[in-house]
Coordinates of C-alpha atoms in Angstrom, one line a residue:
Chain K
M40 CA 0.3 -0.5 0.4
R41 CA 2.6 2.3 0.8
I42 CA 5.0 2.0 -1.9
Q43 CA 2.2 1.8 -4.5
R44 CA 1.4 4.8 -2.9
F45 CA 4.8 6.2 -3.2
F46 CA 5.0 5.4 -6.9
S47 CA 1.9 6.7 -8.1
R48 CA 2.8 9.7 -5.7
S49 CA 6.4 10.2 -7.4
F50 CA 4.7 9.7 -11.0
V51 CA 2.9 12.6 -10.0
H52 CA 5.3 14.8 -9.6
F53 CA 7.5 13.6 -12.2
A54 CA 4.4 14.3 -15.1
V55 CA 3.7 18.2 -13.6
I56 CA 7.5 18.9 -13.9
T57 CA 7.6 17.4 -17.1
I58 CA 4.4 19.3 -19.1
A59 CA 5.6 22.6 -17.0
F60 CA 9.4 22.0 -18.3
L61 CA 8.2 21.0 -22.1
W62 CA 5.6 24.0 -21.5
T63 CA 8.4 26.5 -21.1
L64 CA 11.3 25.1 -23.5
P65 CA 10.5 27.0 -26.5
T66 CA 10.1 30.2 -24.9
V67 CA 13.2 29.6 -23.2
G68 CA 15.3 28.7 -26.1
V69 CA 14.0 32.3 -28.1
L70 CA 15.3 33.9 -24.4
V71 CA 18.7 32.0 -24.6
S72 CA 19.2 32.5 -28.5
S73 CA 18.5 36.4 -27.8
L74 CA 21.9 36.5 -25.1
R75 CA 23.9 34.8 -27.7
P76 CA 26.6 35.9 -29.9
E77 CA 25.4 36.6 -33.6
N78 CA 28.1 33.9 -34.2
D79 CA 27.2 31.1 -31.8
V80 CA 23.7 31.1 -32.7
K81 CA 23.9 30.9 -37.0
T82 CA 26.3 27.7 -35.3
S83 CA 25.0 26.0 -32.8
G84 CA 21.8 25.3 -31.5
W85 CA 20.7 27.1 -28.3
W86 CA 20.9 24.5 -26.2
N87 CA 24.5 24.5 -25.9
A88 CA 24.5 27.8 -24.9
L89 CA 23.7 26.0 -21.0
K90 CA 26.5 23.4 -21.1
H91 CA 29.1 26.5 -19.8
P92 CA 27.1 28.5 -18.7
F93 CA 29.9 30.7 -16.9
E94 CA 31.7 31.5 -19.6
E95 CA 31.8 34.7 -20.2
S96 CA 32.2 34.9 -24.3
V97 CA 29.0 32.8 -24.5
W98 CA 26.4 35.7 -23.3
T99 CA 26.2 39.1 -24.9
F100 CA 23.1 42.2 -25.1
K101 CA 24.7 43.2 -28.4
N102 CA 21.6 41.8 -30.4
Y103 CA 19.2 43.3 -28.1
S104 CA 21.2 47.0 -29.0
D105 CA 21.2 46.1 -32.9
V106 CA 17.8 45.1 -33.2
I107 CA 16.7 48.4 -30.6
N108 CA 18.5 51.0 -32.6
A109 CA 19.1 49.0 -36.7
N110 CA 15.2 48.0 -37.0
G111 CA 13.0 50.5 -35.2
I112 CA 11.6 48.5 -32.6
D113 CA 12.1 51.1 -30.0
E114 CA 9.3 53.7 -32.2
A115 CA 7.4 50.5 -32.5
F116 CA 7.4 50.3 -28.6
V117 CA 6.5 54.0 -27.8
N118 CA 4.2 53.6 -30.1
T119 CA 2.4 50.2 -28.2
L120 CA 2.2 52.2 -25.2
V121 CA 0.4 55.3 -27.1
V122 CA -2.0 52.9 -28.2
T123 CA -2.4 50.9 -25.9
I124 CA -3.1 52.8 -22.4
P125 CA -5.8 55.3 -23.7
A126 CA -7.5 52.4 -25.1
T127 CA -7.5 50.4 -21.7
I128 CA -8.9 53.1 -20.1
L129 CA -11.9 54.6 -22.2
P130 CA -13.7 51.9 -22.5
I131 CA -13.3 51.2 -18.5
T132 CA -15.5 54.4 -18.0
V133 CA -18.0 54.2 -20.8
A134 CA -18.5 50.3 -19.7
A135 CA -19.1 51.4 -16.4
F136 CA -22.1 53.2 -16.5
A137 CA -23.4 51.4 -18.9
A138 CA -22.9 47.8 -16.4
Y139 CA -24.6 50.6 -13.7
A140 CA -27.3 51.2 -15.8
F141 CA -28.4 48.0 -16.9
A142 CA -27.4 46.6 -12.5
W143 CA -30.0 49.1 -11.6
M144 CA -32.2 51.3 -13.5
K145 CA -35.4 50.7 -15.2
F146 CA -35.5 51.3 -18.7
P147 CA -37.6 50.2 -21.9
G148 CA -35.5 47.4 -23.8
R149 CA -33.8 46.8 -21.2
D150 CA -33.2 43.0 -21.6
W151 CA -32.8 42.9 -25.2
L152 CA -30.3 45.7 -25.3
F153 CA -28.0 43.3 -22.7
A154 CA -28.8 40.7 -24.9
M155 CA -27.7 42.1 -27.3
V156 CA -24.6 43.7 -25.6
I157 CA -23.9 39.5 -24.6
G158 CA -24.5 38.9 -28.7
L159 CA -21.9 40.6 -29.9
M160 CA -19.1 39.3 -27.5
V161 CA -18.4 36.4 -29.2
V162 CA -18.6 38.8 -33.3
P163 CA -15.6 37.9 -34.7
L164 CA -13.7 41.1 -35.2
Q165 CA -13.3 40.4 -38.5
V166 CA -16.7 42.8 -39.7
A167 CA -16.0 45.5 -38.7
L168 CA -12.6 46.1 -40.9
I169 CA -13.8 46.9 -44.5
P170 CA -16.9 49.1 -42.9
I171 CA -14.9 50.4 -40.2
L172 CA -12.4 51.9 -43.0
R173 CA -14.7 53.2 -45.4
L174 CA -16.3 55.0 -42.3
Y175 CA -12.9 56.1 -41.0
T176 CA -11.4 57.3 -44.4
A177 CA -14.6 59.2 -45.2
T178 CA -14.2 61.6 -41.5
G179 CA -10.5 61.4 -41.8
I180 CA -9.2 59.8 -39.0
A181 CA -8.0 56.4 -41.0
G182 CA -4.0 55.8 -39.8
T183 CA -4.6 58.3 -36.6
F184 CA -4.4 56.9 -32.8
L185 CA -7.5 58.6 -32.2
G186 CA -9.0 56.5 -34.1
L187 CA -7.0 53.2 -33.3
W188 CA -8.3 53.9 -29.7
L189 CA -12.1 54.0 -30.7
A190 CA -11.1 51.1 -32.6
H191 CA -10.4 49.1 -29.8
T192 CA -13.1 50.9 -27.1
G193 CA -15.7 50.1 -29.6
F194 CA -14.5 46.6 -29.7
G195 CA -13.6 46.2 -25.9
L196 CA -16.8 47.5 -25.0
P197 CA -19.2 44.1 -24.4
L198 CA -16.5 42.6 -22.4
A199 CA -16.0 45.1 -20.8
I200 CA -20.1 45.8 -19.8
Y201 CA -20.3 41.9 -19.1
L202 CA -17.7 42.3 -16.9
L203 CA -18.1 44.7 -14.4
Y204 CA -22.2 44.2 -14.9
N205 CA -21.5 41.0 -13.6
Y206 CA -19.5 41.9 -11.0
I207 CA -21.8 45.7 -10.1
S208 CA -25.3 44.1 -9.9
Q209 CA -24.0 41.6 -7.0
L210 CA -23.3 44.7 -4.7
P211 CA -25.5 44.5 -2.1
A212 CA -29.3 46.9 -3.3
D213 CA -29.1 47.9 0.2
L214 CA -26.5 50.1 -0.7
I215 CA -28.0 52.2 -3.5
E216 CA -31.1 51.8 -1.7
S217 CA -29.7 53.9 1.1
A218 CA -28.1 56.0 -1.1
K219 CA -31.2 57.3 -2.8
I220 CA -33.1 57.6 0.4
D221 CA -30.6 60.4 1.5
G222 CA -31.5 62.0 -1.9
A223 CA -28.6 60.8 -3.7
S224 CA -29.1 60.4 -7.5
D225 CA -28.1 57.1 -9.4
F226 CA -25.2 59.2 -10.8
T227 CA -23.9 60.3 -7.6
A228 CA -24.4 56.7 -6.2
F229 CA -22.5 55.2 -9.2
M230 CA -19.5 57.8 -8.3
K231 CA -18.9 57.7 -4.7
I232 CA -20.1 53.9 -3.8
V233 CA -20.9 51.9 -6.4
L234 CA -17.6 52.8 -9.1
P235 CA -14.9 52.6 -5.9
L236 CA -16.6 49.3 -5.0
S237 CA -15.4 48.1 -8.5
T238 CA -12.1 48.9 -8.1
P239 CA -11.2 44.7 -8.4
A240 CA -13.8 44.3 -11.9
I241 CA -11.7 46.7 -12.9
A242 CA -8.6 46.4 -12.3
S243 CA -9.3 42.6 -13.9
F244 CA -11.0 44.3 -17.3
A245 CA -7.6 47.1 -17.6
I246 CA -5.8 43.6 -17.2
F247 CA -7.5 42.0 -20.6
Q248 CA -7.2 44.7 -22.2
F249 CA -4.5 45.9 -22.2
L250 CA -3.1 42.6 -23.0
W251 CA -5.1 42.3 -25.5
I252 CA -4.3 45.9 -28.0
W253 CA -0.4 44.5 -26.7
N254 CA -0.7 41.5 -28.5
D255 CA -3.6 43.1 -31.6
L256 CA -2.3 42.3 -34.9
L257 CA -5.2 42.6 -37.1
V258 CA -6.7 45.8 -36.0
S259 CA -3.2 47.4 -35.9
L260 CA -2.3 46.0 -39.2
V261 CA -5.7 47.7 -40.7
F262 CA -6.4 51.1 -39.4
L263 CA -3.3 52.2 -37.6
G264 CA -0.9 52.9 -41.3
T265 CA 2.4 53.7 -40.6
N266 CA 3.1 54.0 -36.9
K267 CA 4.2 50.2 -36.6
V268 CA 3.1 48.9 -33.6
L269 CA 5.6 45.8 -32.2
T270 CA 3.4 43.1 -33.9
V271 CA 3.2 45.2 -36.7
K272 CA 7.2 46.0 -37.1
L273 CA 8.2 42.1 -35.9
S274 CA 5.7 39.8 -37.7
E275 CA 7.7 42.7 -40.7
L276 CA 10.9 41.3 -39.6
T277 CA 9.9 38.0 -39.5
G278 CA 10.0 38.3 -43.2
S279 CA 12.7 40.4 -43.3
L280 CA 15.1 39.0 -41.6
G281 CA 14.7 35.2 -42.7
N282 CA 17.2 33.3 -40.9
K283 CA 19.1 36.7 -38.6
W284 CA 17.9 34.4 -35.3
H285 CA 19.9 36.4 -32.9
L286 CA 18.2 39.8 -34.1
L287 CA 14.6 38.2 -34.5
T288 CA 14.8 36.2 -30.8
A289 CA 15.3 39.8 -29.3
G290 CA 12.8 41.6 -30.5
A291 CA 10.3 38.8 -30.0
F292 CA 11.4 39.1 -26.5
V293 CA 11.1 42.6 -26.5
S294 CA 7.4 42.7 -28.0
M295 CA 7.1 39.7 -25.0
V296 CA 8.3 41.8 -21.2
V297 CA 5.7 44.4 -21.0
P298 CA 2.7 41.6 -21.3
L299 CA 5.3 39.2 -18.9
A300 CA 5.2 41.5 -16.3
V301 CA 2.2 42.6 -16.0
F302 CA 1.0 39.0 -16.0
F303 CA 3.3 37.9 -12.8
A304 CA 2.6 41.4 -11.3
L305 CA -1.1 41.1 -11.2
Q306 CA -1.9 37.5 -11.6
R307 CA -4.8 37.4 -8.7
Y308 CA -7.0 40.1 -10.7
F309 CA -5.8 38.2 -14.1
V310 CA -7.3 34.9 -12.8
R311 CA -10.3 36.6 -11.3
G312 CA -11.2 38.1 -14.9
L313 CA -10.9 34.7 -16.8
L314 CA -13.6 33.2 -13.7
A315 CA -16.1 35.9 -14.2
G316 CA -16.8 35.3 -17.6
S317 CA -14.8 34.5 -20.8
V318 CA -12.6 35.8 -22.5
K319 CA -12.3 38.0 -26.1
G320 CA -10.4 35.8 -27.9
Chain N
M261 CA -18.5 44.6 1.1
S262 CA -20.2 43.9 4.3
S263 CA -19.9 47.3 5.6
Q264 CA -23.2 49.3 5.7
P265 CA -23.1 52.7 4.1
Q266 CA -22.4 55.5 6.0
T267 CA -25.7 56.5 5.7
G268 CA -26.9 60.0 7.2
T269 CA -23.8 61.2 8.5
Q270 CA -22.7 62.5 4.9
P271 CA -26.0 63.5 2.9
L272 CA -24.7 63.0 -0.7
S273 CA -26.5 66.0 -2.0
G274 CA -27.6 65.2 -6.1
N275 CA -30.1 67.5 -6.9
N276 CA -29.8 70.4 -5.5
V277 CA -28.3 72.9 -8.2
G278 CA -26.4 75.4 -6.6
I279 CA -25.9 79.1 -7.9
V280 CA -21.6 77.7 -8.5
R281 CA -22.7 74.4 -10.6
M282 CA -24.7 76.3 -12.9
L283 CA -21.7 78.2 -14.0
L284 CA -19.6 75.5 -13.9
V285 CA -21.6 74.2 -17.0
P286 CA -20.6 76.3 -19.1
L287 CA -17.4 76.6 -18.0
A288 CA -16.3 72.6 -18.3
L289 CA -18.0 73.3 -21.8
I290 CA -15.7 75.6 -22.9
I291 CA -12.4 74.3 -21.1
S292 CA -13.4 70.5 -23.0
I293 CA -14.0 73.0 -26.1
L294 CA -10.8 73.9 -26.3
V295 CA -8.4 70.6 -24.5
G296 CA -10.3 68.7 -27.4
R297 CA -8.9 71.5 -30.5
W298 CA -5.8 71.5 -29.1
S299 CA -5.4 67.4 -28.5
L300 CA -6.6 67.0 -32.6
G301 CA -3.8 69.8 -33.4
V302 CA -1.7 67.7 -31.3
M303 CA -2.3 64.2 -32.4
K304 CA -2.4 65.6 -36.4
D305 CA 1.2 66.7 -36.1
A306 CA 3.4 63.8 -37.2
E307 CA 6.5 64.8 -35.5
A308 CA 4.4 65.8 -31.9
P309 CA 6.2 63.4 -29.4
R310 CA 4.7 60.2 -28.8
L311 CA 4.4 60.4 -24.8
L312 CA 2.7 63.8 -25.0
V313 CA 0.1 62.1 -27.1
V314 CA -0.5 59.7 -24.6
G315 CA -0.8 62.8 -21.8
V316 CA -2.8 64.4 -24.2
A317 CA -5.4 61.2 -24.9
L318 CA -5.9 60.2 -21.3
L319 CA -6.5 63.9 -20.6
V320 CA -9.0 64.6 -23.1
G321 CA -10.8 60.6 -23.0
V322 CA -10.9 60.3 -19.2
F323 CA -11.3 63.7 -18.1
G324 CA -12.9 64.6 -21.0
I325 CA -15.5 61.3 -20.5
W326 CA -16.1 61.8 -17.2
I327 CA -17.0 65.6 -18.2
A328 CA -19.1 64.5 -20.6
Y329 CA -20.8 62.4 -18.8
W330 CA -20.9 64.9 -15.7
L331 CA -21.9 68.1 -17.7
C332 CA -25.2 65.8 -18.9
N333 CA -26.3 64.5 -15.7
E334 CA -26.1 69.0 -14.1
L335 CA -28.0 69.9 -17.5
L336 CA -30.6 67.0 -17.4
N337 CA -31.3 68.5 -13.4
L338 CA -32.0 71.7 -15.2
I339 CA -35.3 70.3 -16.0
P340 CA -38.0 70.3 -13.7
S341 CA -40.3 67.8 -14.1
E342 CA -38.8 64.8 -11.7
T343 CA -40.2 62.2 -14.2
L344 CA -39.1 63.5 -16.7
R345 CA -35.1 63.5 -15.5
E346 CA -36.2 60.1 -14.3
K347 CA -36.3 59.0 -18.0
I348 CA -33.8 60.2 -19.6
R349 CA -31.2 59.6 -17.2
P350 CA -30.1 55.8 -18.3
I351 CA -29.7 57.3 -21.6
I352 CA -27.1 59.4 -20.5
F353 CA -26.0 56.3 -19.0
V354 CA -25.8 53.8 -21.6
G355 CA -26.3 55.6 -24.8
P356 CA -22.3 56.4 -25.1
A357 CA -21.5 52.4 -24.9
L358 CA -24.2 51.8 -26.8
A359 CA -23.7 54.3 -29.6
L360 CA -20.3 53.6 -30.2
L361 CA -21.2 49.6 -29.8
I362 CA -23.7 50.6 -32.8
I363 CA -20.4 52.1 -34.5
Y364 CA -18.1 49.7 -34.1
L365 CA -20.3 46.2 -33.9
V366 CA -24.0 46.1 -35.7
Y367 CA -22.9 48.9 -37.7
P368 CA -20.8 47.0 -39.3
T369 CA -21.9 43.4 -39.2
V370 CA -25.5 44.6 -41.0
M371 CA -22.2 46.3 -44.0
T372 CA -20.3 42.9 -43.9
A373 CA -23.7 41.2 -44.6
Y374 CA -24.5 44.0 -47.5
Y375 CA -21.0 43.7 -49.2
S376 CA -21.2 40.2 -49.1
V377 CA -24.1 40.2 -51.6
L378 CA -21.9 42.8 -53.8
D379 CA -19.5 42.5 -55.8
K380 CA -15.5 43.2 -56.1
N381 CA -15.4 46.7 -55.7
S382 CA -19.0 47.2 -53.8
E383 CA -20.9 48.3 -56.8
A384 CA -23.6 45.4 -58.6
F385 CA -25.5 43.5 -56.8
V386 CA -24.5 39.8 -56.8
G387 CA -26.7 37.9 -55.1
L388 CA -25.1 34.6 -53.8
D389 CA -22.5 34.5 -56.3
N390 CA -19.6 35.3 -53.7
F391 CA -20.7 32.9 -51.5
V392 CA -20.9 29.6 -54.5
F393 CA -17.4 31.2 -55.1
A394 CA -16.1 31.1 -52.0
F395 CA -17.5 27.3 -51.7
K396 CA -16.0 25.9 -55.9
N397 CA -12.7 28.1 -54.7
R398 CA -10.0 25.6 -54.3
T399 CA -7.6 28.0 -51.9
I400 CA -11.2 28.4 -49.8
Q401 CA -12.1 25.3 -49.9
I402 CA -8.8 24.1 -48.2
A403 CA -9.1 26.9 -45.8
L404 CA -12.1 25.7 -44.3
R405 CA -10.8 22.2 -44.5
N406 CA -8.3 23.6 -41.7
N407 CA -10.3 25.5 -40.1
L408 CA -12.4 22.0 -39.1
Y409 CA -8.5 20.4 -39.0
W410 CA -8.0 23.2 -36.0
I411 CA -11.7 23.5 -34.7
V412 CA -11.4 19.2 -33.9
G413 CA -7.8 19.4 -33.1
V414 CA -7.1 22.0 -31.2
T415 CA -10.2 22.1 -28.8
T416 CA -9.5 18.2 -28.1
F417 CA -6.0 18.7 -27.0
S418 CA -6.5 21.6 -25.3
V419 CA -9.3 20.7 -23.3
V420 CA -8.6 17.3 -22.8
G421 CA -4.4 18.4 -22.0
G422 CA -5.9 21.1 -19.9
L423 CA -8.5 18.8 -18.4
I424 CA -5.3 15.9 -17.4
M425 CA -3.3 18.7 -15.9
A426 CA -6.0 20.0 -13.8
V427 CA -6.1 17.2 -11.9
L428 CA -2.7 16.1 -11.8
F429 CA -1.5 19.5 -11.1
D430 CA -4.1 19.7 -8.4
K431 CA -2.2 16.7 -5.8
V432 CA 1.2 18.9 -6.2
R433 CA 2.2 21.8 -3.6
Y434 CA 3.9 24.3 -6.5
E435 CA 0.5 24.3 -8.0
S436 CA 0.2 27.7 -8.8
V437 CA 3.8 27.8 -10.5
A438 CA 3.4 24.9 -12.4
K439 CA 0.0 26.6 -13.4
S440 CA 1.7 29.9 -14.4
M441 CA 3.9 27.9 -16.8
I442 CA 1.4 26.5 -19.0
F443 CA -0.7 30.1 -18.7
M444 CA 2.5 31.8 -20.0
P445 CA 2.1 31.2 -23.6
M446 CA -1.6 32.8 -23.7
I447 CA 0.5 36.4 -22.5
I448 CA 2.9 37.0 -25.2
S449 CA 1.0 37.9 -28.5
F450 CA 0.2 35.5 -31.2
V451 CA 3.4 37.2 -33.6
G452 CA 5.7 36.4 -30.2
A453 CA 4.4 32.9 -30.8
G454 CA 4.9 32.4 -34.5
V455 CA 9.0 33.9 -33.9
I456 CA 8.8 31.0 -31.0
W457 CA 7.9 28.5 -32.8
R458 CA 9.7 29.5 -35.7
F459 CA 12.6 29.5 -34.4
M460 CA 11.5 25.8 -32.7
Y461 CA 10.9 24.7 -36.1
A462 CA 13.9 26.1 -38.1
S463 CA 15.6 24.0 -40.4
N464 CA 18.1 26.0 -41.5
P465 CA 21.2 26.7 -40.6
P466 CA 20.7 23.4 -39.9
G467 CA 21.0 22.0 -36.2
V468 CA 19.8 25.2 -34.7
G469 CA 16.3 24.1 -34.6
L470 CA 15.7 22.2 -31.7
L471 CA 13.3 20.2 -33.1
N472 CA 15.0 18.8 -36.0
A473 CA 18.4 18.8 -34.0
F474 CA 16.0 16.0 -31.9
I475 CA 15.2 13.9 -34.5
S476 CA 18.5 14.2 -35.7
N477 CA 19.6 12.0 -32.8
F478 CA 17.1 9.5 -34.1
D479 CA 19.0 9.1 -37.7
Y480 CA 16.1 11.4 -39.3
K481 CA 16.5 13.4 -42.0
P482 CA 15.7 17.6 -40.6
V483 CA 12.1 18.0 -41.5
A484 CA 10.9 21.3 -42.8
W485 CA 8.2 22.0 -40.6
L486 CA 6.0 24.8 -42.2
I487 CA 6.4 23.8 -45.8
N488 CA 5.6 19.7 -46.0
K489 CA 2.5 19.4 -47.0
S490 CA 1.8 16.4 -44.3
V491 CA 3.0 18.2 -41.5
N492 CA 2.9 21.8 -42.2
N493 CA -0.7 22.1 -40.7
I494 CA -0.3 20.1 -37.7
S495 CA 2.5 22.2 -36.9
L496 CA 0.9 24.9 -36.8
I497 CA -2.2 23.6 -34.9
V498 CA 0.2 22.5 -31.7
I499 CA 1.1 26.4 -31.7
M500 CA -2.2 26.6 -31.2
I501 CA -2.3 24.1 -28.6
W502 CA 0.2 25.3 -26.7
L503 CA -1.5 28.6 -26.8
Q504 CA -4.8 27.5 -25.9
T505 CA -3.9 24.7 -22.9
G506 CA -3.6 27.0 -20.2
F507 CA -7.1 28.9 -20.5
C508 CA -8.6 25.5 -20.5
L509 CA -6.2 24.7 -17.0
V510 CA -7.1 27.6 -15.6
I511 CA -10.7 27.4 -16.4
L512 CA -10.9 23.9 -15.2
S513 CA -8.9 23.9 -12.0
A514 CA -10.8 26.1 -10.4
A515 CA -13.9 24.0 -10.9
L516 CA -12.7 21.4 -10.1
K517 CA -11.5 23.0 -6.6
A518 CA -15.2 23.5 -6.3
I519 CA -16.1 20.3 -6.1
P520 CA -16.8 19.2 -2.6
A521 CA -13.7 17.2 -1.1
D522 CA -15.8 15.2 0.8
I523 CA -17.7 13.4 -1.6
I524 CA -14.0 12.5 -3.5
D525 CA -13.4 11.3 0.4
A526 CA -16.3 9.6 0.8
A527 CA -16.0 8.0 -2.2
R528 CA -12.2 6.9 -1.8
V529 CA -13.7 5.4 2.1
D530 CA -15.5 3.7 -0.3
G531 CA -12.8 1.9 -1.8
A532 CA -13.0 3.8 -5.5
S533 CA -10.1 3.9 -7.2
E534 CA -9.2 6.6 -8.5
L535 CA -10.4 6.7 -12.4
D536 CA -13.7 5.3 -11.2
I537 CA -13.0 8.6 -9.5
F538 CA -12.3 10.8 -12.2
W539 CA -15.3 9.3 -14.3
R540 CA -17.9 8.9 -11.6
I541 CA -17.4 12.1 -9.9
I542 CA -14.9 14.9 -11.3
I543 CA -16.0 14.7 -15.2
P544 CA -19.8 15.2 -14.3
S545 CA -19.5 18.1 -11.9
L546 CA -17.1 19.7 -14.7
K547 CA -19.9 19.1 -17.7
T548 CA -21.1 22.4 -17.3
T549 CA -17.6 24.1 -17.1
I550 CA -16.5 22.4 -20.3
L551 CA -19.0 23.1 -22.3
T552 CA -17.9 26.8 -21.7
V553 CA -14.6 26.0 -22.1
V554 CA -14.7 24.7 -25.6
T555 CA -16.5 27.4 -27.0
T556 CA -15.2 29.8 -25.9
V557 CA -11.6 27.1 -27.1
V558 CA -13.9 27.4 -30.9
I559 CA -14.4 29.9 -31.1
A560 CA -11.2 31.9 -31.0
V561 CA -9.7 29.5 -33.1
L562 CA -12.3 30.1 -35.9
K563 CA -11.0 33.5 -35.1
V564 CA -7.2 33.2 -35.2
F565 CA -5.2 34.8 -38.0
D566 CA -2.3 35.8 -36.5
I567 CA -0.1 32.5 -36.3
V568 CA -0.8 31.6 -40.0
F569 CA -0.2 35.1 -41.5
V570 CA 3.1 35.1 -39.6
M571 CA 3.8 31.5 -40.0
T572 CA 3.0 30.8 -43.8
N573 CA 0.7 33.5 -44.4
G574 CA -1.4 30.2 -45.9
N575 CA 0.9 29.0 -48.1
Y576 CA 1.7 25.6 -48.6
E577 CA -2.2 24.8 -47.9
T578 CA -2.2 25.8 -44.6
E579 CA -5.1 28.5 -45.6
V580 CA -7.9 29.5 -42.7
I581 CA -11.0 31.3 -43.7
A582 CA -9.5 34.3 -40.8
N583 CA -6.3 35.0 -43.1
R584 CA -7.6 34.0 -46.6
M585 CA -10.3 37.1 -46.0
F586 CA -7.0 39.3 -44.7
T587 CA -5.6 38.6 -47.8
E588 CA -8.4 39.2 -49.9
F589 CA -9.3 42.1 -48.7
F590 CA -5.7 43.4 -48.1
R591 CA -4.0 41.8 -51.5
N592 CA -6.9 41.2 -53.5
Q593 CA -9.4 44.6 -52.2
N594 CA -12.0 41.8 -53.3
Y595 CA -14.6 43.6 -51.1
G596 CA -17.5 41.0 -52.4
L597 CA -15.5 37.9 -51.8
S598 CA -13.4 38.9 -48.7
S599 CA -16.9 39.9 -46.9
A600 CA -19.0 36.8 -47.6
L601 CA -16.0 35.0 -46.0
T602 CA -16.0 37.6 -43.0
M603 CA -19.4 36.4 -43.2
I604 CA -18.9 32.6 -43.3
L605 CA -16.9 32.9 -39.8
V606 CA -20.6 34.7 -38.1
I607 CA -22.2 32.1 -39.3
A608 CA -20.3 29.8 -38.0
V609 CA -20.6 31.6 -34.4
L610 CA -24.5 32.6 -34.8
P611 CA -25.2 29.4 -32.3
V612 CA -22.7 29.6 -29.5
M613 CA -24.1 33.4 -29.5
I614 CA -28.0 32.3 -29.1
I615 CA -26.0 30.0 -26.5
N616 CA -24.2 33.0 -24.6
V617 CA -27.4 35.4 -24.8
R618 CA -29.6 32.4 -23.4
N619 CA -27.7 31.9 -19.8
A620 CA -26.9 35.4 -19.2
R621 CA -30.6 35.8 -19.3
R622 CA -31.0 32.4 -17.0
Q623 CA -28.9 33.6 -14.7
R624 CA -30.7 37.6 -14.3
G625 CA -33.9 34.9 -14.0

């Protein structure tokens, strides 16, 4: 009995560690390669560097400085920030008001409109490309950051409203009712009570939206024109740099740094958001 | 959240429109117009420092929007009739969100449906010709076939894999670390994942790609993983499984933890084996969660475009609908066909959309 238990337990440990190791291997390979000198990358596999990890000649930061200075990754990085930050904050404001109204206000057609919001969560983004591009060209905001911010806001709204609604509708009804008895309007109740209490839900949506926009390729490719973001730049480099793996791996890692930092710093909220409903795919 | 609201101590005055606040309304209006104009000017200037643009956007975006909502509320308070005010207030709350949803999702869906029955340049009505062409065209047939492969392959492996991992990981102490490692691929972009896997699959220069180096140990010749038609679709599907399994793992593992421990303990006392517990208790309790995970993954797989775009751009018979749609739109400027392909995607997600709406309605009671 005891021996059997020991075997099954060590089997579980072995399986878990193997799976986790295999899953991480591709990413580790890219990280290691991005830190190796050009000649080494060309002539031998990245795992060879791990055989002599303490020799100084094995490691270098030159790939990073090369790809950042010569290939415009720095500008793409800033562009990505310019796109991401406002496009994360904008939908939250709009969605919070709407979520409050769906949860605590009575108005005709409320259920139908909410059903529409839920339905729109699964609509493929691709439907927006041609009509919105035509609209943008007609109004002159094609290729501007403003256009991209608004587009990301629009596409992020169904999920934002749904997540915030789930949270706001669970708040105790007494809270809002007693504020109203004290003479507060819906506006004051929302601003002073509901919004401060919704911070966790807002945080999890913000992380999703941030990562989603940071990693987006399609929307930026279509609407942003010459101001290239990291994903667009990187997909161009994979074409033009071909087998210059020392540069490509460094470029890929630059594009991954911020999402990884956000994920590891705010993991708690991230998981909560995942469980709160769904993810935009 | 259990704390009671502080009633009585601070009367919240919502409807007292003082003379100062009356003056604030036009002032806020003027300021937001000025800032708005200035920010548009800055944004049109291509040489403007990017970070300044972000600052302005934040200022205008966040504070501008707050001011707009507040302004509308103040204007509303000027209306003397209480019942009228209460009727208009919801419009202020949902109006902007609805407007954006209509502009960015409803209107485009309708327009795409309309474009799909027009010709290449959206000029003449051609009926269902675009759809007929799509189903007869060999490349698009391949794309449809691949989409099916992707759905079956990715969903099966990531859901089953996620489930097995959830059960295994549940038993170790370093669970959260292990889960983070599996989840990490979902955090990086598809493009980043593309670079990672191009590197894994590399066959040139020789000895650099891990997979080819590995199989050469067993005296196999290097394989061109992305070009060789017998393996390239599987190579792409593997990437997507690598990305999606973490999502399935997190959701399923949360549902697993929600199963009451005493049920499993009782079964164990009665002499049930681990396998019995898995099939008789765990699987039935997770049924709804599994369904949710499956639908989410299917939708994610249907919409995927980035991976194919970066890895092969649909060459060597690896096309999928979403990438074909992009190619027809961007390279061939065939708006009719491109819209028809998008409509195929929309029709494919329609059942899930209906299930979603129904579930949400049931939850609301």
